[in-house]
Amino acid sequence: GLSPIERQARRFNDGLAGKADTDEVLQVYARYEAQFNAVHLVTALHRIAKGVAEGAEPDPALLSGHRFNRLLSGVSWLFLPGAGAGGGAAVDADRNMQHLSNTAWALSVLSLKHVPLLSAIS
């Protein structure tokens, strides 16, 4: 079974994935940013894009705001070489491809040209 920490992380991620709109996802990110790991960062970005893909119209101010830019910076950091050396949230080799795929899909759906993130995943 899962350890208590793994169960908590899974519940947290499931709750994040269940958020209905961009503002809700960004509110969770703003409140729990320090606890976000690689899975949570990519899930948050993916959830925002999924809402758009399903027809939601996100507030353009949210997608250009501080919280969203911090989320993009966090996701960018995941793909930088050596980012995990300090024990941070960087992705491990087993999850890297799934995170990369989900991130690229989200950027495409959102039509984002976030240069640091595009550079990090290229």
Short mmCIF file of C-alpha atoms in Angstrom, two decimals:
data_model
loop_
_atom_site.label_atom_id
_atom_site.label_comp_id
_atom_site.label_asym_id
_atom_site.label_seq_id
_atom_site.Cartn_x
_atom_site.Cartn_y
_atom_site.Cartn_z
CA GLY A 1 0.00 0.00 0.00
CA LEU A 2 0.82 3.65 -0.03
CA SER A 3 2.61 5.41 2.77
CA PRO A 4 0.71 8.18 4.62
CA ILE A 5 2.69 10.80 2.67
CA GLU A 6 1.88 9.10 -0.65
CA ARG A 7 -1.82 8.86 0.28
CA GLN A 8 -1.88 12.56 1.17
CA ALA A 9 -0.16 13.48 -2.12
CA ARG A 10 -2.63 11.36 -4.08
CA ARG A 11 -5.64 12.95 -2.33
CA PHE A 12 -4.16 16.38 -2.96
CA ASN A 13 -3.65 15.62 -6.66
CA ASP A 14 -7.13 14.11 -7.02
CA GLY A 15 -8.62 17.27 -5.50
CA LEU A 16 -6.58 19.42 -7.83
CA ALA A 17 -7.67 17.41 -10.86
CA GLY A 18 -11.29 17.89 -9.82
CA LYS A 19 -11.19 21.68 -9.95
CA ALA A 20 -13.58 23.13 -12.49
CA ASP A 21 -11.90 26.30 -13.69
CA THR A 22 -8.65 28.19 -14.03
CA ASP A 23 -9.23 30.41 -11.02
CA GLU A 24 -9.90 27.42 -8.72
CA VAL A 25 -6.73 25.67 -9.89
CA LEU A 26 -4.68 28.83 -9.41
CA GLN A 27 -6.17 29.40 -5.95
CA VAL A 28 -5.04 25.92 -4.91
CA TYR A 29 -1.61 26.58 -6.38
CA ALA A 30 -1.28 29.93 -4.58
CA ARG A 31 -2.29 28.37 -1.27
CA TYR A 32 -0.18 25.19 -1.48
CA GLU A 33 2.67 26.17 -3.81
CA ALA A 34 5.34 25.05 -1.34
CA GLN A 35 3.81 21.56 -1.28
CA PHE A 36 3.53 21.15 -5.05
CA ASN A 37 5.66 18.37 -6.48
CA ALA A 38 6.22 17.55 -10.14
CA VAL A 39 2.94 15.66 -10.46
CA HIS A 40 0.97 18.52 -8.90
CA LEU A 41 2.60 21.17 -11.10
CA VAL A 42 1.92 19.31 -14.32
CA THR A 43 -1.58 18.31 -13.19
CA ALA A 44 -2.44 21.95 -12.48
CA LEU A 45 -1.30 23.08 -15.92
CA HIS A 46 -3.03 20.12 -17.57
CA ARG A 47 -6.28 20.78 -15.66
CA ILE A 48 -6.35 24.40 -16.81
CA ALA A 49 -5.81 23.29 -20.42
CA LYS A 50 -8.41 20.53 -20.13
CA GLY A 51 -11.00 23.10 -19.05
CA VAL A 52 -10.20 25.16 -22.15
CA ALA A 53 -10.32 22.07 -24.36
CA GLU A 54 -13.78 21.31 -22.95
CA GLY A 55 -15.01 24.78 -23.87
CA ALA A 56 -14.28 26.87 -20.78
CA GLU A 57 -13.30 30.47 -21.45
CA PRO A 58 -10.58 31.38 -18.95
CA ASP A 59 -10.22 35.00 -17.95
CA PRO A 60 -7.29 36.35 -20.01
CA ALA A 61 -6.18 38.28 -16.91
CA LEU A 62 -5.74 34.96 -15.07
CA LEU A 63 -3.57 33.54 -17.84
CA SER A 64 -1.34 36.61 -17.80
CA GLY A 65 -1.33 37.01 -14.03
CA HIS A 66 1.29 36.36 -11.39
CA ARG A 67 -0.11 33.02 -10.15
CA PHE A 68 -0.23 31.49 -13.63
CA ASN A 69 3.25 32.76 -14.49
CA ARG A 70 4.61 31.26 -11.25
CA LEU A 71 2.98 27.95 -12.18
CA LEU A 72 4.59 28.07 -15.63
CA SER A 73 7.95 28.87 -14.03
CA GLY A 74 7.56 25.90 -11.69
CA VAL A 75 6.76 23.58 -14.59
CA SER A 76 9.71 25.01 -16.57
CA TRP A 77 12.04 24.25 -13.68
CA LEU A 78 11.03 20.58 -13.78
CA PHE A 79 12.63 20.12 -17.18
CA LEU A 80 15.91 21.92 -16.57
CA PRO A 81 19.00 19.68 -16.46
CA GLY A 82 20.04 18.94 -12.90
CA ALA A 83 16.97 20.62 -11.40
CA GLY A 84 16.45 17.81 -8.90
CA ALA A 85 19.95 17.87 -7.44
CA GLY A 86 18.77 19.82 -4.40
CA GLY A 87 15.93 17.44 -3.63
CA GLY A 88 13.27 19.64 -5.22
CA ALA A 89 10.29 18.77 -7.34
CA ALA A 90 12.14 17.84 -10.53
CA VAL A 91 10.77 14.88 -12.43
CA ASP A 92 12.38 11.47 -12.25
CA ALA A 93 13.25 9.54 -15.38
CA ASP A 94 10.21 7.25 -15.12
CA ARG A 95 7.73 10.12 -15.14
CA ASN A 96 9.57 12.55 -17.39
CA MET A 97 7.93 11.44 -20.63
CA GLN A 98 4.39 11.61 -19.22
CA HIS A 99 5.04 15.06 -17.73
CA LEU A 100 6.61 16.23 -20.98
CA SER A 101 3.64 14.96 -22.99
CA ASN A 102 1.06 16.54 -20.69
CA THR A 103 2.97 19.83 -20.61
CA ALA A 104 3.35 20.01 -24.40
CA TRP A 105 -0.35 19.22 -24.85
CA ALA A 106 -1.35 21.93 -22.35
CA LEU A 107 0.83 24.54 -24.06
CA SER A 108 -0.71 23.63 -27.39
CA VAL A 109 -4.31 23.80 -26.14
CA LEU A 110 -3.66 27.11 -24.38
CA SER A 111 -1.74 28.48 -27.40
CA LEU A 112 1.01 29.59 -25.03
CA LYS A 113 4.38 30.84 -26.16
CA HIS A 114 6.10 30.84 -22.76
CA VAL A 115 9.71 30.96 -23.96
CA PRO A 116 11.38 29.62 -20.77
CA LEU A 117 9.04 26.63 -20.68
CA LEU A 118 9.34 25.96 -24.40
CA SER A 119 13.12 26.13 -24.09
CA ALA A 120 13.11 23.80 -21.08
CA ILE A 121 11.06 21.10 -22.82
CA SER A 122 12.85 21.31 -26.14
#
